Amino acid sequence: MVHTNVRTLLSAEDIAARVRELGAEITREYAGRRLVLVCVLKGSFVFTADLLRQIDLPLRVEFLGVRSYGEGTSSTGVVQITQDLTQPIEGDDVLIVEDIVDTGLTISHLLQLLRTRMPSSVKVCSLLHKPARARVEVPIHYLGFTIEDKFVVGYGLDWAERYRNLPFIGVVEAQ
Ligand code: PRP
Ligand code: MN
Ligand code: MG
């Protein structure tokens, strides 16, 4: 791969092992429920694709297109829905699947939004959490890894839309 300037933080094997554990946990806890995974685009598409194949239950998957407003690299928490769910979630057990919780503003907004649609439950599954930058407290019921305050890319996460196709998660280093 021509990504020699990216230092590996979590290898593809590290990620796969943790995703298997999360899938097993979700399989146990959602047995007999009406599980709907909500993949938050774009970052979460790779994680969601791997996670759902580790969940041994009937489930639905929905995609939520989200655009953060604001200048610079940090989100303002004002998120615009660019693509909504295709079906109602009333009475369903919704699990929001995110690649990373950073300031928490995106998840906080999505929790508020989805709760207005009267699901039975709404929980959060995030592959990564960067607590150093938290601005609002949000629950993360299923968490892959806690990471330090570095800008990470790969496995769905981008830097200016690049690096999403890296099979591992890493930190971009100056060349
Ligand atoms: C990133 C990431 C989360 C959000 C987390 O998405 O995928 O959705 O930011 O940040 P927060 O906790 O500070 O709100 P981004 O807005 O970069 O869009 P993308 O998923 O399309 O890359
Ligand atoms: Mn995102
Ligand atoms: Mg992004």
PDB file of N, CA and C in Angstrom, residues 90-145:
ATOM      1  N   GLU A  90     -40.212   3.270  15.117  1.00  0.00           N
ATOM      2  CA  GLU A  90     -41.079   3.191  16.289  1.00  0.00           C
ATOM      3  C   GLU A  90     -41.118   1.751  16.806  1.00  0.00           C
ATOM      4  N   GLY A  91     -40.867   1.586  18.084  1.00  0.00           N
ATOM      5  CA  GLY A  91     -40.901   0.261  18.702  1.00  0.00           C
ATOM      6  C   GLY A  91     -39.659  -0.583  18.453  1.00  0.00           C
ATOM      7  N   ASP A  92     -38.706  -0.046  17.724  1.00  0.00           N
ATOM      8  CA  ASP A  92     -37.486  -0.810  17.419  1.00  0.00           C
ATOM      9  C   ASP A  92     -36.376  -0.520  18.428  1.00  0.00           C
ATOM     10  N   ASP A  93     -35.389  -1.407  18.451  1.00  0.00           N
ATOM     11  CA  ASP A  93     -34.211  -1.236  19.306  1.00  0.00           C
ATOM     12  C   ASP A  93     -33.064  -0.754  18.438  1.00  0.00           C
ATOM     13  N   VAL A  94     -32.855   0.555  18.488  1.00  0.00           N
ATOM     14  CA  VAL A  94     -31.914   1.212  17.581  1.00  0.00           C
ATOM     15  C   VAL A  94     -30.511   1.218  18.190  1.00  0.00           C
ATOM     16  N   LEU A  95     -29.554   0.821  17.378  1.00  0.00           N
ATOM     17  CA  LEU A  95     -28.148   0.913  17.776  1.00  0.00           C
ATOM     18  C   LEU A  95     -27.446   1.803  16.754  1.00  0.00           C
ATOM     19  N   ILE A  96     -27.044   2.991  17.196  1.00  0.00           N
ATOM     20  CA  ILE A  96     -26.320   3.916  16.318  1.00  0.00           C
ATOM     21  C   ILE A  96     -24.875   3.436  16.233  1.00  0.00           C
ATOM     22  N   VAL A  97     -24.388   3.253  15.015  1.00  0.00           N
ATOM     23  CA  VAL A  97     -23.020   2.766  14.821  1.00  0.00           C
ATOM     24  C   VAL A  97     -22.153   3.904  14.280  1.00  0.00           C
ATOM     25  N   GLU A  98     -21.163   4.285  15.058  1.00  0.00           N
ATOM     26  CA  GLU A  98     -20.250   5.364  14.689  1.00  0.00           C
ATOM     27  C   GLU A  98     -18.821   4.845  14.616  1.00  0.00           C
ATOM     28  N   ASP A  99     -18.010   5.504  13.809  1.00  0.00           N
ATOM     29  CA  ASP A  99     -16.585   5.164  13.775  1.00  0.00           C
ATOM     30  C   ASP A  99     -15.849   5.820  14.933  1.00  0.00           C
ATOM     31  N   ILE A 100     -16.235   7.074  15.268  1.00  0.00           N
ATOM     32  CA  ILE A 100     -15.537   7.765  16.362  1.00  0.00           C
ATOM     33  C   ILE A 100     -16.444   8.768  17.054  1.00  0.00           C
ATOM     34  N   VAL A 101     -16.316   8.827  18.376  1.00  0.00           N
ATOM     35  CA  VAL A 101     -16.932   9.890  19.165  1.00  0.00           C
ATOM     36  C   VAL A 101     -15.793  10.792  19.624  1.00  0.00           C
ATOM     37  N   ASP A 102     -15.871  12.035  19.165  1.00  0.00           N
ATOM     38  CA  ASP A 102     -14.788  12.995  19.409  1.00  0.00           C
ATOM     39  C   ASP A 102     -15.312  14.030  20.409  1.00  0.00           C
ATOM     40  N   THR A 103     -15.905  15.134  19.921  1.00  0.00           N
ATOM     41  CA  THR A 103     -16.519  16.080  20.865  1.00  0.00           C
ATOM     42  C   THR A 103     -17.808  15.514  21.462  1.00  0.00           C
ATOM     43  N   GLY A 104     -18.408  14.555  20.774  1.00  0.00           N
ATOM     44  CA  GLY A 104     -19.684  13.992  21.226  1.00  0.00           C
ATOM     45  C   GLY A 104     -20.891  14.720  20.659  1.00  0.00           C
ATOM     46  N   LEU A 105     -20.649  15.824  19.963  1.00  0.00           N
ATOM     47  CA  LEU A 105     -21.762  16.659  19.505  1.00  0.00           C
ATOM     48  C   LEU A 105     -22.630  15.961  18.455  1.00  0.00           C
ATOM     49  N   THR A 106     -21.999  15.208  17.558  1.00  0.00           N
ATOM     50  CA  THR A 106     -22.780  14.503  16.535  1.00  0.00           C
ATOM     51  C   THR A 106     -23.711  13.474  17.180  1.00  0.00           C
ATOM     52  N   ILE A 107     -23.152  12.644  18.040  1.00  0.00           N
ATOM     53  CA  ILE A 107     -23.962  11.609  18.694  1.00  0.00           C
ATOM     54  C   ILE A 107     -25.057  12.224  19.560  1.00  0.00           C
ATOM     55  N   SER A 108     -24.710  13.282  20.256  1.00  0.00           N
ATOM     56  CA  SER A 108     -25.685  13.948  21.112  1.00  0.00           C
ATOM     57  C   SER A 108     -26.886  14.411  20.283  1.00  0.00           C
ATOM     58  N   HIS A 109     -26.610  15.000  19.144  1.00  0.00           N
ATOM     59  CA  HIS A 109     -27.678  15.472  18.257  1.00  0.00           C
ATOM     60  C   HIS A 109     -28.487  14.294  17.706  1.00  0.00           C
ATOM     61  N   LEU A 110     -27.800  13.237  17.284  1.00  0.00           N
ATOM     62  CA  LEU A 110     -28.509  12.095  16.694  1.00  0.00           C
ATOM     63  C   LEU A 110     -29.377  11.372  17.718  1.00  0.00           C
ATOM     64  N   LEU A 111     -28.897  11.292  18.957  1.00  0.00           N
ATOM     65  CA  LEU A 111     -29.705  10.679  20.021  1.00  0.00           C
ATOM     66  C   LEU A 111     -31.012  11.447  20.197  1.00  0.00           C
ATOM     67  N   GLN A 112     -30.906  12.766  20.261  1.00  0.00           N
ATOM     68  CA  GLN A 112     -32.110  13.598  20.403  1.00  0.00           C
ATOM     69  C   GLN A 112     -33.058  13.392  19.236  1.00  0.00           C
ATOM     70  N   LEU A 113     -32.494  13.404  18.032  1.00  0.00           N
ATOM     71  CA  LEU A 113     -33.319  13.271  16.829  1.00  0.00           C
ATOM     72  C   LEU A 113     -34.045  11.929  16.789  1.00  0.00           C
ATOM     73  N   LEU A 114     -33.307  10.836  17.011  1.00  0.00           N
ATOM     74  CA  LEU A 114     -33.907   9.507  16.859  1.00  0.00           C
ATOM     75  C   LEU A 114     -34.910   9.209  17.968  1.00  0.00           C
ATOM     76  N   ARG A 115     -34.683   9.779  19.149  1.00  0.00           N
ATOM     77  CA  ARG A 115     -35.635   9.556  20.259  1.00  0.00           C
ATOM     78  C   ARG A 115     -37.012  10.125  19.953  1.00  0.00           C
ATOM     79  N   THR A 116     -37.083  11.162  19.113  1.00  0.00           N
ATOM     80  CA  THR A 116     -38.393  11.733  18.786  1.00  0.00           C
ATOM     81  C   THR A 116     -39.236  10.762  17.965  1.00  0.00           C
ATOM     82  N   ARG A 117     -38.606   9.712  17.429  1.00  0.00           N
ATOM     83  CA  ARG A 117     -39.342   8.765  16.576  1.00  0.00           C
ATOM     84  C   ARG A 117     -39.848   7.548  17.337  1.00  0.00           C
ATOM     85  N   MET A 118     -39.780   7.638  18.665  1.00  0.00           N
ATOM     86  CA  MET A 118     -40.362   6.645  19.554  1.00  0.00           C
ATOM     87  C   MET A 118     -39.844   5.211  19.407  1.00  0.00           C
ATOM     88  N   PRO A 119     -38.531   5.030  19.284  1.00  0.00           N
ATOM     89  CA  PRO A 119     -38.010   3.662  19.314  1.00  0.00           C
ATOM     90  C   PRO A 119     -38.149   3.099  20.724  1.00  0.00           C
ATOM     91  N   SER A 120     -38.088   1.776  20.847  1.00  0.00           N
ATOM     92  CA  SER A 120     -38.103   1.141  22.177  1.00  0.00           C
ATOM     93  C   SER A 120     -36.862   1.520  22.960  1.00  0.00           C
ATOM     94  N   SER A 121     -35.725   1.563  22.264  1.00  0.00           N
ATOM     95  CA  SER A 121     -34.465   1.924  22.899  1.00  0.00           C
ATOM     96  C   SER A 121     -33.537   2.505  21.843  1.00  0.00           C
ATOM     97  N   VAL A 122     -32.611   3.343  22.303  1.00  0.00           N
ATOM     98  CA  VAL A 122     -31.549   3.849  21.416  1.00  0.00           C
ATOM     99  C   VAL A 122     -30.230   3.746  22.167  1.00  0.00           C
ATOM    100  N   LYS A 123     -29.300   3.026  21.599  1.00  0.00           N
ATOM    101  CA  LYS A 123     -27.970   2.925  22.186  1.00  0.00           C
ATOM    102  C   LYS A 123     -26.911   3.277  21.150  1.00  0.00           C
ATOM    103  N   VAL A 124     -25.675   3.393  21.631  1.00  0.00           N
ATOM    104  CA  VAL A 124     -24.570   3.840  20.790  1.00  0.00           C
ATOM    105  C   VAL A 124     -23.458   2.796  20.797  1.00  0.00           C
ATOM    106  N   CYS A 125     -22.979   2.476  19.591  1.00  0.00           N
ATOM    107  CA  CYS A 125     -21.796   1.629  19.446  1.00  0.00           C
ATOM    108  C   CYS A 125     -20.771   2.438  18.652  1.00  0.00           C
ATOM    109  N   SER A 126     -19.607   2.678  19.251  1.00  0.00           N
ATOM    110  CA  SER A 126     -18.576   3.416  18.531  1.00  0.00           C
ATOM    111  C   SER A 126     -17.272   2.638  18.561  1.00  0.00           C
ATOM    112  N   LEU A 127     -16.617   2.572  17.414  1.00  0.00           N
ATOM    113  CA  LEU A 127     -15.339   1.867  17.368  1.00  0.00           C
ATOM    114  C   LEU A 127     -14.296   2.610  18.196  1.00  0.00           C
ATOM    115  N   LEU A 128     -14.297   3.944  18.104  1.00  0.00           N
ATOM    116  CA  LEU A 128     -13.275   4.738  18.784  1.00  0.00           C
ATOM    117  C   LEU A 128     -13.901   5.816  19.664  1.00  0.00           C
ATOM    118  N   HIS A 129     -13.182   6.165  20.725  1.00  0.00           N
ATOM    119  CA  HIS A 129     -13.569   7.286  21.580  1.00  0.00           C
ATOM    120  C   HIS A 129     -12.314   8.076  21.899  1.00  0.00           C
ATOM    121  N   LYS A 130     -12.426   9.397  21.740  1.00  0.00           N
ATOM    122  CA  LYS A 130     -11.299  10.280  22.024  1.00  0.00           C
ATOM    123  C   LYS A 130     -11.703  11.205  23.166  1.00  0.00           C
ATOM    124  N   PRO A 131     -11.607  10.743  24.400  1.00  0.00           N
ATOM    125  CA  PRO A 131     -12.171  11.506  25.529  1.00  0.00           C
ATOM    126  C   PRO A 131     -11.539  12.882  25.729  1.00  0.00           C
ATOM    127  N   ALA A 132     -10.302  13.063  25.261  1.00  0.00           N
ATOM    128  CA  ALA A 132      -9.614  14.343  25.465  1.00  0.00           C
ATOM    129  C   ALA A 132     -10.372  15.515  24.858  1.00  0.00           C
ATOM    130  N   ARG A 133     -11.184  15.246  23.842  1.00  0.00           N
ATOM    131  CA  ARG A 133     -11.853  16.348  23.140  1.00  0.00           C
ATOM    132  C   ARG A 133     -13.345  16.443  23.426  1.00  0.00           C
ATOM    133  N   ALA A 134     -13.809  15.684  24.403  1.00  0.00           N
ATOM    134  CA  ALA A 134     -15.245  15.658  24.696  1.00  0.00           C
ATOM    135  C   ALA A 134     -15.769  17.045  25.071  1.00  0.00           C
ATOM    136  N   ARG A 135     -16.877  17.429  24.479  1.00  0.00           N
ATOM    137  CA  ARG A 135     -17.526  18.692  24.846  1.00  0.00           C
ATOM    138  C   ARG A 135     -18.885  18.464  25.488  1.00  0.00           C
ATOM    139  N   VAL A 136     -19.487  17.359  25.144  1.00  0.00           N
ATOM    140  CA  VAL A 136     -20.716  16.951  25.830  1.00  0.00           C
ATOM    141  C   VAL A 136     -20.556  15.486  26.221  1.00  0.00           C
ATOM    142  N   GLU A 137     -21.185  15.139  27.341  1.00  0.00           N
ATOM    143  CA  GLU A 137     -21.134  13.758  27.791  1.00  0.00           C
ATOM    144  C   GLU A 137     -22.159  12.936  27.017  1.00  0.00           C
ATOM    145  N   VAL A 138     -21.700  11.897  26.355  1.00  0.00           N
ATOM    146  CA  VAL A 138     -22.638  11.019  25.654  1.00  0.00           C
ATOM    147  C   VAL A 138     -22.380   9.574  26.086  1.00  0.00           C
ATOM    148  N   PRO A 139     -23.441   8.776  26.145  1.00  0.00           N
ATOM    149  CA  PRO A 139     -23.244   7.369  26.491  1.00  0.00           C
ATOM    150  C   PRO A 139     -22.658   6.609  25.310  1.00  0.00           C
ATOM    151  N   ILE A 140     -21.688   5.746  25.571  1.00  0.00           N
ATOM    152  CA  ILE A 140     -21.222   4.804  24.538  1.00  0.00           C
ATOM    153  C   ILE A 140     -21.387   3.412  25.145  1.00  0.00           C
ATOM    154  N   HIS A 141     -22.434   2.732  24.713  1.00  0.00           N
ATOM    155  CA  HIS A 141     -22.775   1.442  25.330  1.00  0.00           C
ATOM    156  C   HIS A 141     -21.846   0.337  24.868  1.00  0.00           C
ATOM    157  N   TYR A 142     -21.382   0.430  23.620  1.00  0.00           N
ATOM    158  CA  TYR A 142     -20.445  -0.556  23.077  1.00  0.00           C
ATOM    159  C   TYR A 142     -19.284   0.228  22.489  1.00  0.00           C
ATOM    160  N   LEU A 143     -18.090   0.019  23.046  1.00  0.00           N
ATOM    161  CA  LEU A 143     -16.922   0.798  22.621  1.00  0.00           C
ATOM    162  C   LEU A 143     -15.786  -0.130  22.214  1.00  0.00           C
ATOM    163  N   GLY A 144     -15.195   0.164  21.058  1.00  0.00           N
ATOM    164  CA  GLY A 144     -14.053  -0.618  20.596  1.00  0.00           C
ATOM    165  C   GLY A 144     -12.782  -0.255  21.325  1.00  0.00           C
ATOM    166  N   PHE A 145     -12.325   0.974  21.150  1.00  0.00           N
ATOM    167  CA  PHE A 145     -11.046   1.414  21.710  1.00  0.00           C
ATOM    168  C   PHE A 145     -11.118   2.873  22.144  1.00  0.00           C
TER     169      PHE A 145
END
